[in-house]
PDB file of C-alpha atoms and ligand atoms in Angstrom:
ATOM      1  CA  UNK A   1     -12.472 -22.217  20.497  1.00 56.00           C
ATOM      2  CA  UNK A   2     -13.979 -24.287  17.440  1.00 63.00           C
ATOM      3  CA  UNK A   3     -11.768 -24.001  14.114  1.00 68.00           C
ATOM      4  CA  UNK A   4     -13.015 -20.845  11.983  1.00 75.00           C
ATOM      5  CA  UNK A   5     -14.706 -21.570   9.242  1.00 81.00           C
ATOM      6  CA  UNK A   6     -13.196 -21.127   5.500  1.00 82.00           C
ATOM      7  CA  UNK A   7     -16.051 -18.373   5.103  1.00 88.00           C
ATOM      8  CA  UNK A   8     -14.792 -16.243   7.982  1.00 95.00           C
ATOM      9  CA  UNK A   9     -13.160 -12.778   7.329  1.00 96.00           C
ATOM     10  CA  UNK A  10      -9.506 -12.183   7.764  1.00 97.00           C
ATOM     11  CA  UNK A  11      -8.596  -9.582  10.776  1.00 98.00           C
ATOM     12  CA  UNK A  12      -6.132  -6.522   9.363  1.00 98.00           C
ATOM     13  CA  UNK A  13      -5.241  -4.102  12.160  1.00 98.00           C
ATOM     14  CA  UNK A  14      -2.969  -1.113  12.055  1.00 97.00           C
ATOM     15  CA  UNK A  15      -2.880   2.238  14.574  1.00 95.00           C
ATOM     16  CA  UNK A  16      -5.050   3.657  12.019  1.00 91.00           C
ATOM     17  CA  UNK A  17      -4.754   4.169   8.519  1.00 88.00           C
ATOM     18  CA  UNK A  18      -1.383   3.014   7.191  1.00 89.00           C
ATOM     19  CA  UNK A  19      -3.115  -0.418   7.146  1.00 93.00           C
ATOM     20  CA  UNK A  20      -5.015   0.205   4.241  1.00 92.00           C
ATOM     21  CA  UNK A  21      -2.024  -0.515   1.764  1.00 89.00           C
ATOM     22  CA  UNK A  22      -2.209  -3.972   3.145  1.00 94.00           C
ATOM     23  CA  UNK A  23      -5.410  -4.092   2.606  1.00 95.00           C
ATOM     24  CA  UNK A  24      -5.589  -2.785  -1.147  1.00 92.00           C
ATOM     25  CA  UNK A  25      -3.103  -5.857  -2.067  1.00 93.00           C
ATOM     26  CA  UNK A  26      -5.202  -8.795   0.141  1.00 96.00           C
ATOM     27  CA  UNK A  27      -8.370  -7.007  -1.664  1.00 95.00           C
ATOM     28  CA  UNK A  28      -5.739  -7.781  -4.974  1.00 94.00           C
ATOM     29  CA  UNK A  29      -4.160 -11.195  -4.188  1.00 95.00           C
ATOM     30  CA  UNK A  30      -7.158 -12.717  -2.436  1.00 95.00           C
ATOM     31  CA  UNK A  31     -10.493 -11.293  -4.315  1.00 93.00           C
ATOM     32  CA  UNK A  32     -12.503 -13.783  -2.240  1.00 93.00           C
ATOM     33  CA  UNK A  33     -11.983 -13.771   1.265  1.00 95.00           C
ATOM     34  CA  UNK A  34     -13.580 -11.179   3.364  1.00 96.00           C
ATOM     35  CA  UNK A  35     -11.867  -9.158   5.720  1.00 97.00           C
ATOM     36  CA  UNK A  36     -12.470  -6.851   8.771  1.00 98.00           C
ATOM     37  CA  UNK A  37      -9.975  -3.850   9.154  1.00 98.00           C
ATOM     38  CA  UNK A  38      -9.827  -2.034  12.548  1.00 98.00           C
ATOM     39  CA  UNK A  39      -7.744   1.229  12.701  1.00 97.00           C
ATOM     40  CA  UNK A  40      -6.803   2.053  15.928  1.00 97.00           C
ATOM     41  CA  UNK A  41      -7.425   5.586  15.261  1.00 95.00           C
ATOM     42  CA  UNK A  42      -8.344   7.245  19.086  1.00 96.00           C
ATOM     43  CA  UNK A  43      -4.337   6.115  19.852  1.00 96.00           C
ATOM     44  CA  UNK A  44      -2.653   6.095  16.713  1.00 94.00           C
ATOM     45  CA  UNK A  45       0.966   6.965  16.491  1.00 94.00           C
ATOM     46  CA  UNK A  46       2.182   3.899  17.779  1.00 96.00           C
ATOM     47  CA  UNK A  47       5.487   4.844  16.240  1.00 93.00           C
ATOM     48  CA  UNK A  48       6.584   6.568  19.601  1.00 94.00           C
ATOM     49  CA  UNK A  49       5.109   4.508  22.354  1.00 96.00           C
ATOM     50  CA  UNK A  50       6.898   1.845  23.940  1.00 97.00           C
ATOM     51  CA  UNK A  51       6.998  -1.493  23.705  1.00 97.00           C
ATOM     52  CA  UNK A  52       4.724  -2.785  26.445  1.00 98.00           C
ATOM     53  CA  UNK A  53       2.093  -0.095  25.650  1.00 98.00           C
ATOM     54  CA  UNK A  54       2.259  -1.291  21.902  1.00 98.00           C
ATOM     55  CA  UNK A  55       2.073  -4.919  23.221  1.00 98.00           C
ATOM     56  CA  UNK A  56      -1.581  -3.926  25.048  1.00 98.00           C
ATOM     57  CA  UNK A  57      -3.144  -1.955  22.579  1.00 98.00           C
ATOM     58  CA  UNK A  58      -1.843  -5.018  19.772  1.00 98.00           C
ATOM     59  CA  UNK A  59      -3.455  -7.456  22.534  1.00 98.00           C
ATOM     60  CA  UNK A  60      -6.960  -5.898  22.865  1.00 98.00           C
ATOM     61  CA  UNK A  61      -7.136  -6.034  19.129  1.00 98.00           C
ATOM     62  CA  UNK A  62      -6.381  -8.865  18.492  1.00 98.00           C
ATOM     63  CA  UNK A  63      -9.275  -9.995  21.224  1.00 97.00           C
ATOM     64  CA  UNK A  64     -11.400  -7.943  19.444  1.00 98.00           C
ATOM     65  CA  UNK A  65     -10.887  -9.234  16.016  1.00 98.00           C
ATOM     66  CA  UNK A  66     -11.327 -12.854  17.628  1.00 97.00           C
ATOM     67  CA  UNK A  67     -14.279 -12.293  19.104  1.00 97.00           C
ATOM     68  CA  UNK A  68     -15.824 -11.118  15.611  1.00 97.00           C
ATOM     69  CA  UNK A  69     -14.514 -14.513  14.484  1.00 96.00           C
ATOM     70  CA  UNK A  70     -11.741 -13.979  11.943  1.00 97.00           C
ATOM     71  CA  UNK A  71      -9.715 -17.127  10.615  1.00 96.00           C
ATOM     72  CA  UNK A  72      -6.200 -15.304  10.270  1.00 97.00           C
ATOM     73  CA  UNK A  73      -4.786 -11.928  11.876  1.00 98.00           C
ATOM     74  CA  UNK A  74      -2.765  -9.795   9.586  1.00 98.00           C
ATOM     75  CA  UNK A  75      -0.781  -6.947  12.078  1.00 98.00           C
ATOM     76  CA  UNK A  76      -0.432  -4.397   9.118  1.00 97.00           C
ATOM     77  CA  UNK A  77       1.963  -1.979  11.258  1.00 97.00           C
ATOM     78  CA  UNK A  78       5.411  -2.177  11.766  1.00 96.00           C
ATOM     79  CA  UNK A  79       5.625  -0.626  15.205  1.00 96.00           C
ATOM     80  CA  UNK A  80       2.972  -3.565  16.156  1.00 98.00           C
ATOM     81  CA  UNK A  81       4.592  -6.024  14.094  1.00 97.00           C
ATOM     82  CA  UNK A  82       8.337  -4.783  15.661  1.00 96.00           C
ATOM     83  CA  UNK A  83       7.238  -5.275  19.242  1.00 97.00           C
ATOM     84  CA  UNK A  84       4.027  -7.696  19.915  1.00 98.00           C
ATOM     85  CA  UNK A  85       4.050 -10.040  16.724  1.00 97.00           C
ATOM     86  CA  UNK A  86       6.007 -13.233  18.709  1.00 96.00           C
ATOM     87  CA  UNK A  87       3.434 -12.575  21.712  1.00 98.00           C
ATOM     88  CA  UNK A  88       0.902 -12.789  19.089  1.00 98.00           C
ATOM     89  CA  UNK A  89       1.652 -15.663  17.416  1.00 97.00           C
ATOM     90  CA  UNK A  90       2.318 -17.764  20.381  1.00 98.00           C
ATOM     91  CA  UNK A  91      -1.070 -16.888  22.079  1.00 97.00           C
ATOM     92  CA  UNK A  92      -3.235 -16.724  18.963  1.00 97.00           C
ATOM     93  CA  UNK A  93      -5.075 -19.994  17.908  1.00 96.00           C
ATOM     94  CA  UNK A  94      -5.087 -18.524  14.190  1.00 96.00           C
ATOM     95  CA  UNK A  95      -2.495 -17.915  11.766  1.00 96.00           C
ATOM     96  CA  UNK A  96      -1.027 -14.557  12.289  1.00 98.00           C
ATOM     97  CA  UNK A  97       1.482 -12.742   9.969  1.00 98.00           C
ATOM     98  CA  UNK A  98       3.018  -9.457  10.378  1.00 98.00           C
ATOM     99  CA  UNK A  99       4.719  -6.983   8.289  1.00 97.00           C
ATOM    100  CA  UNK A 100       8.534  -7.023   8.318  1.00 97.00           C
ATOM    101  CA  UNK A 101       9.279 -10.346   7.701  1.00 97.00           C
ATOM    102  CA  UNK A 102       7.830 -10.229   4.349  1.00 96.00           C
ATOM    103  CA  UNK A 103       9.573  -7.033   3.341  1.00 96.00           C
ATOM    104  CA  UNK A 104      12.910  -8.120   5.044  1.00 97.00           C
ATOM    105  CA  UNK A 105      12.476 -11.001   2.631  1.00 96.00           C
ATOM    106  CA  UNK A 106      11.935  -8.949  -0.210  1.00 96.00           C
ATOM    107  CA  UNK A 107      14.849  -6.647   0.621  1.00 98.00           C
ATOM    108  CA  UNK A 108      16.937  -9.532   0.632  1.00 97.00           C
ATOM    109  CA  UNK A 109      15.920 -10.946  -2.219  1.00 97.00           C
ATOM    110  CA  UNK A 110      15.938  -7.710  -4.476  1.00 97.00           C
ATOM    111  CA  UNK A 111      19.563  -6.742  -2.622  1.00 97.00           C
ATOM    112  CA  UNK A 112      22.663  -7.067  -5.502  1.00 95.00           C
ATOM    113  CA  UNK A 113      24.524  -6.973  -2.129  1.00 91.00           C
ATOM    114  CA  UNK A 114      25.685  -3.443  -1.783  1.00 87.00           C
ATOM    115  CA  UNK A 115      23.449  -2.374   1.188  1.00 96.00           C
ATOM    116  CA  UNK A 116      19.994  -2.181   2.485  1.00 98.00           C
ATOM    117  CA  UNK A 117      18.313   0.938   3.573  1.00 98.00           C
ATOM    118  CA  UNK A 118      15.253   0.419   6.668  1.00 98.00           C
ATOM    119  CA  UNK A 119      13.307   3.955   7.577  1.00 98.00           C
ATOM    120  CA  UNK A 120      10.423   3.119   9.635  1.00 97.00           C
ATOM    121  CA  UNK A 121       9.186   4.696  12.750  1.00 95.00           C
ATOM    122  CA  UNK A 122      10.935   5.372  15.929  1.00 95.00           C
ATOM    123  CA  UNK A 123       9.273   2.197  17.527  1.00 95.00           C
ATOM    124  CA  UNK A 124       9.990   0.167  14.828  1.00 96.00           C
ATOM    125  CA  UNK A 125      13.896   1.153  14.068  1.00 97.00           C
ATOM    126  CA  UNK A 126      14.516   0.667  17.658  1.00 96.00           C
ATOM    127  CA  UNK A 127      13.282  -2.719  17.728  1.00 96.00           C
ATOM    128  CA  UNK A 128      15.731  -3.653  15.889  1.00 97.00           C
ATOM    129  CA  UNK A 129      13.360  -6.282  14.100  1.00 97.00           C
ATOM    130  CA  UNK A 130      14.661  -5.288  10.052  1.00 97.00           C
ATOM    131  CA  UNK A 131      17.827  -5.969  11.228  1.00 97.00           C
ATOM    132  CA  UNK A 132      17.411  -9.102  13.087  1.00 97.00           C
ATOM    133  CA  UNK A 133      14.995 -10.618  10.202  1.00 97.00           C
ATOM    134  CA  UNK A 134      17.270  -9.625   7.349  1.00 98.00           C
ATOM    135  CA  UNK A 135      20.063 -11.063   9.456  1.00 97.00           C
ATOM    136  CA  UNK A 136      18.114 -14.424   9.597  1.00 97.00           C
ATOM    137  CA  UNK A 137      17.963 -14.742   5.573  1.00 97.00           C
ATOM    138  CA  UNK A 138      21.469 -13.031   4.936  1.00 97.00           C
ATOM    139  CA  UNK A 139      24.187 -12.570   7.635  1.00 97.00           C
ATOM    140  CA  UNK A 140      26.085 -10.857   6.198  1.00 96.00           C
ATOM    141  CA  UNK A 141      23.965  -8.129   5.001  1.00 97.00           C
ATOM    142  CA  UNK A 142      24.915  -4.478   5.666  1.00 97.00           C
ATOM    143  CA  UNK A 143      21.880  -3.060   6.903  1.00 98.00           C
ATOM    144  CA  UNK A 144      21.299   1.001   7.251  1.00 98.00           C
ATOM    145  CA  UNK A 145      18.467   2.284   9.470  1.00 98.00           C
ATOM    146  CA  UNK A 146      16.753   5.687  10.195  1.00 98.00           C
ATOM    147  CA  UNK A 147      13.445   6.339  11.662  1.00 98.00           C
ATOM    148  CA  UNK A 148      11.389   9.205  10.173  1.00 98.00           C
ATOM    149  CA  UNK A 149       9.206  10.401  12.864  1.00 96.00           C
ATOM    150  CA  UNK A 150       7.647  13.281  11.190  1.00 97.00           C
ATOM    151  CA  UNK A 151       6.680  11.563   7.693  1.00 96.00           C
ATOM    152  CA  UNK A 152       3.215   9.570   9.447  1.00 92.00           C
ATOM    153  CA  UNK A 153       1.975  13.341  10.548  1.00 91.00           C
ATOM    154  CA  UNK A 154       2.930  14.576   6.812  1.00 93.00           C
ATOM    155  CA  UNK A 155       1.141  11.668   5.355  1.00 88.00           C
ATOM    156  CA  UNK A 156      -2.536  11.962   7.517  1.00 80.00           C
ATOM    157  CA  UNK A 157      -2.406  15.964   6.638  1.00 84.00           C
ATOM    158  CA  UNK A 158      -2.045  14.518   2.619  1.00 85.00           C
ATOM    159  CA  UNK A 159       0.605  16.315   2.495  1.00 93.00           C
ATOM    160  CA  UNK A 160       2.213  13.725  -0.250  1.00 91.00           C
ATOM    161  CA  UNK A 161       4.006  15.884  -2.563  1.00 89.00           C
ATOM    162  CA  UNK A 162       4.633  19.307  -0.860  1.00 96.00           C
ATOM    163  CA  UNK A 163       7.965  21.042  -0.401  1.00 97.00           C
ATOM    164  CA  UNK A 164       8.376  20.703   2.858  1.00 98.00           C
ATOM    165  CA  UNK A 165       7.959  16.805   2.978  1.00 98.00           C
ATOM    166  CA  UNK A 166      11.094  16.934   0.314  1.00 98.00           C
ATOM    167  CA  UNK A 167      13.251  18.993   2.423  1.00 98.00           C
ATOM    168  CA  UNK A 168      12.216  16.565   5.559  1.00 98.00           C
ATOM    169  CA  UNK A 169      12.764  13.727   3.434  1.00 98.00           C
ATOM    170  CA  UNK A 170      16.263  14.700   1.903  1.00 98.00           C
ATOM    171  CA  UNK A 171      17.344  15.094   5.174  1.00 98.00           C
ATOM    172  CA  UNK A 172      16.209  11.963   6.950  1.00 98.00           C
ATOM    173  CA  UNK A 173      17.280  10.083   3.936  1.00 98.00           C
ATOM    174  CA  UNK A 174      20.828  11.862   3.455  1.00 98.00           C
ATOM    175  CA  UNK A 175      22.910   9.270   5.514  1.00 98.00           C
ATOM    176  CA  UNK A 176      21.027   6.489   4.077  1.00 98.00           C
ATOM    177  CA  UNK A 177      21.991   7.565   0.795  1.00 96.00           C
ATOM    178  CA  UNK A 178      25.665   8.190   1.536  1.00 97.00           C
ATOM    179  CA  UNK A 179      26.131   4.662   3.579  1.00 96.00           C
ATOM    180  CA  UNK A 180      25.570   3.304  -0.024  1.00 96.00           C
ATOM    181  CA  UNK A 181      22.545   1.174  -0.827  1.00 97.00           C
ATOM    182  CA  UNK A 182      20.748  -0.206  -3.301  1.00 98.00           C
ATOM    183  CA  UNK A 183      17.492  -1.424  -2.021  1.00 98.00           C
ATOM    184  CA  UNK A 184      15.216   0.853   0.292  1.00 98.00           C
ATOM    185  CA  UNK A 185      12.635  -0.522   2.746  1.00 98.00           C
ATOM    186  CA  UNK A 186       9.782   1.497   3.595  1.00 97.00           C
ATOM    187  CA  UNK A 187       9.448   0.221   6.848  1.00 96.00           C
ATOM    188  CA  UNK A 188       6.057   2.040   7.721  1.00 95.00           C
ATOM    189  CA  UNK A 189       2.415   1.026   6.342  1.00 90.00           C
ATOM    190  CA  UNK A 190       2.171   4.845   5.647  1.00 90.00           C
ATOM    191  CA  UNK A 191       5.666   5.613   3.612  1.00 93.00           C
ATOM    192  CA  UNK A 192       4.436   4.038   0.187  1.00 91.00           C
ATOM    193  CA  UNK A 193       2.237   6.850  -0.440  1.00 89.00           C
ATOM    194  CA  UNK A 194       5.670   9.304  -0.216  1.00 95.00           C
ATOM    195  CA  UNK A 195       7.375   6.989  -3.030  1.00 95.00           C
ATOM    196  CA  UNK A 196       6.776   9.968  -5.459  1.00 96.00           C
ATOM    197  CA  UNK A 197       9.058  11.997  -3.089  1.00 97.00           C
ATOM    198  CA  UNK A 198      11.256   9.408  -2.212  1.00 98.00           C
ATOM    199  CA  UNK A 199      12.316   7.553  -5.431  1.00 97.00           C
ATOM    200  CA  UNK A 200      13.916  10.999  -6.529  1.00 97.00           C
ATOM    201  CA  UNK A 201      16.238  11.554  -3.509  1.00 98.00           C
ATOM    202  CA  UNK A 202      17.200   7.648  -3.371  1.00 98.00           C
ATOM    203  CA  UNK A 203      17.824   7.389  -7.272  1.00 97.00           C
ATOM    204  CA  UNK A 204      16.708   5.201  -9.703  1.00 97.00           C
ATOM    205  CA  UNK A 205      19.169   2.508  -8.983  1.00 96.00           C
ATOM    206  CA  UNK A 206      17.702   2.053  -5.353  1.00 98.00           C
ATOM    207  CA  UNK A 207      14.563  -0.407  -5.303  1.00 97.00           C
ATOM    208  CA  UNK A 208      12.109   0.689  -2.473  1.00 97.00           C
ATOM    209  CA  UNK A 209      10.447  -2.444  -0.907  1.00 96.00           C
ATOM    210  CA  UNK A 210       6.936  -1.958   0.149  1.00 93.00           C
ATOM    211  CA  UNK A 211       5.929  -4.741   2.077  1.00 88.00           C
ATOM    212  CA  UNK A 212       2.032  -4.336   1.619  1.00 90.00           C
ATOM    213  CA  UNK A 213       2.598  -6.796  -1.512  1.00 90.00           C
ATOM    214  CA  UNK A 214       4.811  -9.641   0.387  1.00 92.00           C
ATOM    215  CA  UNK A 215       2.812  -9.447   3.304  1.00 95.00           C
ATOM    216  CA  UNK A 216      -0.392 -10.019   1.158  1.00 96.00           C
ATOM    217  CA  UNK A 217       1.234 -13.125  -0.565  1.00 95.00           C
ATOM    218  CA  UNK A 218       2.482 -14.515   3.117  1.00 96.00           C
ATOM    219  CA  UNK A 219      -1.114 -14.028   4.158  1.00 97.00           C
ATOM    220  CA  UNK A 220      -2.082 -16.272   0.918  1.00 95.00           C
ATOM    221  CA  UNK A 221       0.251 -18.661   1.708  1.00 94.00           C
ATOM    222  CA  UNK A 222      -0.663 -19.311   5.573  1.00 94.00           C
ATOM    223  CA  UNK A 223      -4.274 -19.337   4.383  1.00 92.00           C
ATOM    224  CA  UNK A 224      -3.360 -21.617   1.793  1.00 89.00           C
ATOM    225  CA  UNK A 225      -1.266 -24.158   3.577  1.00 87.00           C
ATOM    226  CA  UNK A 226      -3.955 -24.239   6.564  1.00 82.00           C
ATOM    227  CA  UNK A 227      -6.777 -25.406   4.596  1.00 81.00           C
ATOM    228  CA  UNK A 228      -8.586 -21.678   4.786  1.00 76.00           C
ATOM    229  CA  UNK A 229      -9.305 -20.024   1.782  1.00 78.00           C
ATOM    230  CA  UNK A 230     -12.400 -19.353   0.931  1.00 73.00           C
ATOM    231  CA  UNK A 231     -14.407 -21.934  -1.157  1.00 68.00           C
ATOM    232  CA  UNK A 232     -15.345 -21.253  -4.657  1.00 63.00           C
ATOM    233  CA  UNK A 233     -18.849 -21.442  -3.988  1.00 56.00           C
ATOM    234  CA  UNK A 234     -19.993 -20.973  -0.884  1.00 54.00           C
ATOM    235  CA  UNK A 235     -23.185 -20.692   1.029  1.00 53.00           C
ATOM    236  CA  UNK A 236     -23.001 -17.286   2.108  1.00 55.00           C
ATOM    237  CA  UNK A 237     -22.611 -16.219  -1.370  1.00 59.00           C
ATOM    238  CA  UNK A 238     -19.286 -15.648  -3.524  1.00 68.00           C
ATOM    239  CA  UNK A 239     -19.182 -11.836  -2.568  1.00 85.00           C
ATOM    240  CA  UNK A 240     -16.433 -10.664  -0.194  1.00 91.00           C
ATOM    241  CA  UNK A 241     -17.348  -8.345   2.415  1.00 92.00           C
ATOM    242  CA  UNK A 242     -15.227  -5.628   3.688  1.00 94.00           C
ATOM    243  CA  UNK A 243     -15.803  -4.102   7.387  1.00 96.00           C
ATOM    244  CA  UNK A 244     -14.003  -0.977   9.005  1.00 97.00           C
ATOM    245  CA  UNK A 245     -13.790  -0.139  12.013  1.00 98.00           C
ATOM    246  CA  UNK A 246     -12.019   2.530  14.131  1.00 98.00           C
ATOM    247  CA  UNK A 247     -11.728   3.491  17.687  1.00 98.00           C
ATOM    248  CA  UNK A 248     -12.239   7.025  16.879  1.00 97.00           C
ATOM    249  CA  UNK A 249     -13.173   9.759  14.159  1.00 94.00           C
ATOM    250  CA  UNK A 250     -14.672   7.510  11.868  1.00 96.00           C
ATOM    251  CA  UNK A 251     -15.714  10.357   9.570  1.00 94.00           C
ATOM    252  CA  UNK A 252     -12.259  11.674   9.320  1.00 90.00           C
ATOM    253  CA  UNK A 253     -10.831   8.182   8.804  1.00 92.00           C
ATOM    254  CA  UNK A 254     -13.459   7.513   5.428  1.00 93.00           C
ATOM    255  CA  UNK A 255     -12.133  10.836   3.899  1.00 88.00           C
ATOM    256  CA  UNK A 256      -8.367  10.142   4.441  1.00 82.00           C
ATOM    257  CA  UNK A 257      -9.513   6.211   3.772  1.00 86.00           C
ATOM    258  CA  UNK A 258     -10.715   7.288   0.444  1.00 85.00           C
ATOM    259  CA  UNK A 259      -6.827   7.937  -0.343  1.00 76.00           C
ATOM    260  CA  UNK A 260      -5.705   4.644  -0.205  1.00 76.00           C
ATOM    261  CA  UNK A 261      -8.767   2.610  -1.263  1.00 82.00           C
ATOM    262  CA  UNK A 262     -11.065   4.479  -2.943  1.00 79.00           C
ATOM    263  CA  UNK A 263     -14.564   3.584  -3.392  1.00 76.00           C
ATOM    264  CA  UNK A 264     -14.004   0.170  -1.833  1.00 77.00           C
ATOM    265  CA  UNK A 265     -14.805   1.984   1.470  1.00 86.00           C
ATOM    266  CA  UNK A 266     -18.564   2.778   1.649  1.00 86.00           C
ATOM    267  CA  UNK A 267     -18.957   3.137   5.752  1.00 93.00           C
ATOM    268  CA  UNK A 268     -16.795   3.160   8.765  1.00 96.00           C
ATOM    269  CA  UNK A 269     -17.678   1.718  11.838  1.00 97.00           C
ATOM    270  CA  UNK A 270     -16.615   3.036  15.526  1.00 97.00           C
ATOM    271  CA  UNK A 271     -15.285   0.754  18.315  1.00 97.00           C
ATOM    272  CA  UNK A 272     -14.190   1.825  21.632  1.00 94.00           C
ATOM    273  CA  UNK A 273     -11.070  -0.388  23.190  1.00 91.00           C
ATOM    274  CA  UNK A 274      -9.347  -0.435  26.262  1.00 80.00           C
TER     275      UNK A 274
HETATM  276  N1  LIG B   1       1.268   2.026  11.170  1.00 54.73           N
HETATM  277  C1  LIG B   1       2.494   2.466  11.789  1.00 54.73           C
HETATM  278  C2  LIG B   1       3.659   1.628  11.286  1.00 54.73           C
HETATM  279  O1  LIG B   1       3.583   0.970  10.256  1.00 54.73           O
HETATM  280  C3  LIG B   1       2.789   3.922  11.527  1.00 54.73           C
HETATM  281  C4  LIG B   1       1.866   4.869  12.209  1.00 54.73           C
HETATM  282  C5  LIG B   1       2.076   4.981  13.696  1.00 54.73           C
HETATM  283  O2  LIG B   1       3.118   5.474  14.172  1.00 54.73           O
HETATM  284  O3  LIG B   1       1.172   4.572  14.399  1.00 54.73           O
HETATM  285  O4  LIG B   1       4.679   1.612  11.926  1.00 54.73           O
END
């Protein structure tokens, strides 16, 4: 493969449309590049499939993305981030950067030592991978997990800031909360949009980590230190273009999309994989 140009997009994938926090921060923290998102919406969750199904669907993505010609892959899920990101990386020719070692570094650095808090999804909190990346940057860290199965189907009804996502959340969060911490990661692309809910139960002495933000600024950085941002000026024009594309639904996916992005997302392409 030739080197991508400067000019080419960035790849952001996610099972379907967690993602799009990611994306709202690279759209912040890199107002040049362009960037193709593909939402792997015909077999989104990945939060309960296992690891070599995860490492497939991450795989045919990632061809996908390639083929379209992107300079850098961002893997803007956890569950994908948990269990393909090393397979990734070492068979990529780009730069690619996933989720959880950003906000494991942003955990650690926010920490004042008493505890840190991981929910995430099933996939993701069996992986283990919070733990082993906090691990790397602090040893001894006490780390508390907890995976939250039901808060991805809460979040894609919009149901954001009903009753019954408190009482789930109370309860998934209670021995969290009594383990003692005083940073929270929400370990799933979709859990920032339940902060409202969750800030309450966790207290105001608890700092949640999203790790839309640090992965955005690790994404900077790799496209920084490889030579790949995006000129200035360019020939093609200083205007950033934004794709999307899903595997299914794609009508669905620009109403719910509309949540997290807002106007930014005019049309939605469809893709079939696998
Ligand atoms: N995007 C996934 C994650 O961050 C959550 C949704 C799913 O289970 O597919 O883990």
């Amino acid at each position: 493969m030739t080197a991508p140009a400067a000019t080419a997009p960035i790849g952001v994938f996610d099972s379907g449309l967690g993602g799009l926090t990611v994306v709202g921060e690279l759209i912040r923290q890199l107002p040049r590049e362009s960037l193709i998102y593909f939402g792997d919406t015909a077999r989104v969750p990945y939060g309960p499939k296992s690891p070599d199904t995860i490492r497939r669907y991450s795989r045919e993505i990632a061809d996908y993305l390639l083929g379209e010609g992107v300079k850098a892959l961002v893997v803007a899920c956890n569950t994908a981030t948990a269990h393909a990101l090393p397979m990734l990386a070492a068979e990529l020719p780009i730069p690619v950067i996933g989720v959880v070692e950003p906000g494991a570094r942003a955990a650690v650095a926010a920490t004042r030592g008493l505890g840190i808090g991981v929910i995430g999804t099933a996939g993701t909190i069996a992986s283990g991978a919070y733990e082993h990346a906090i691990h790397a940057l602090a040893p001894t860290a006490r780390v508390t997990t907890q995976a939250c199965p039901l808060f991805v189907p809460l979040v894609e009804e919009g149901w954001l800031d009903t009753e019954a996502t408190r009482l789930i959340a109370q309860q998934y969060l209670a021995p969290v909360v009594a383990a003692g911490i005083d940073t929270l990661v929400l370990g799933c692309t979709h859990y920032p949009l339940l902060t409202p809910i969750l800030a309450p139960i966790v207290g105001p002495s608890v700092r949640l980590i999203d790790s839309a933000h640090a992965t955005a600024a690790a994404t900077r950085r790799a496209i920084e230190d490889t030579g790949l941002g995006r000129p200035m000026v360019s020939a093609e024009g200083a205007t950033p273009r934004y794709r999307f594309i899903v595997s299914d639904a794609a009508d669905q996916f620009l109403q719910a999309a509309r949540r997290f992005l807002g106007a930014t997302i005019e049309r939605v392409e469809t893709r079939t994989l696998g």
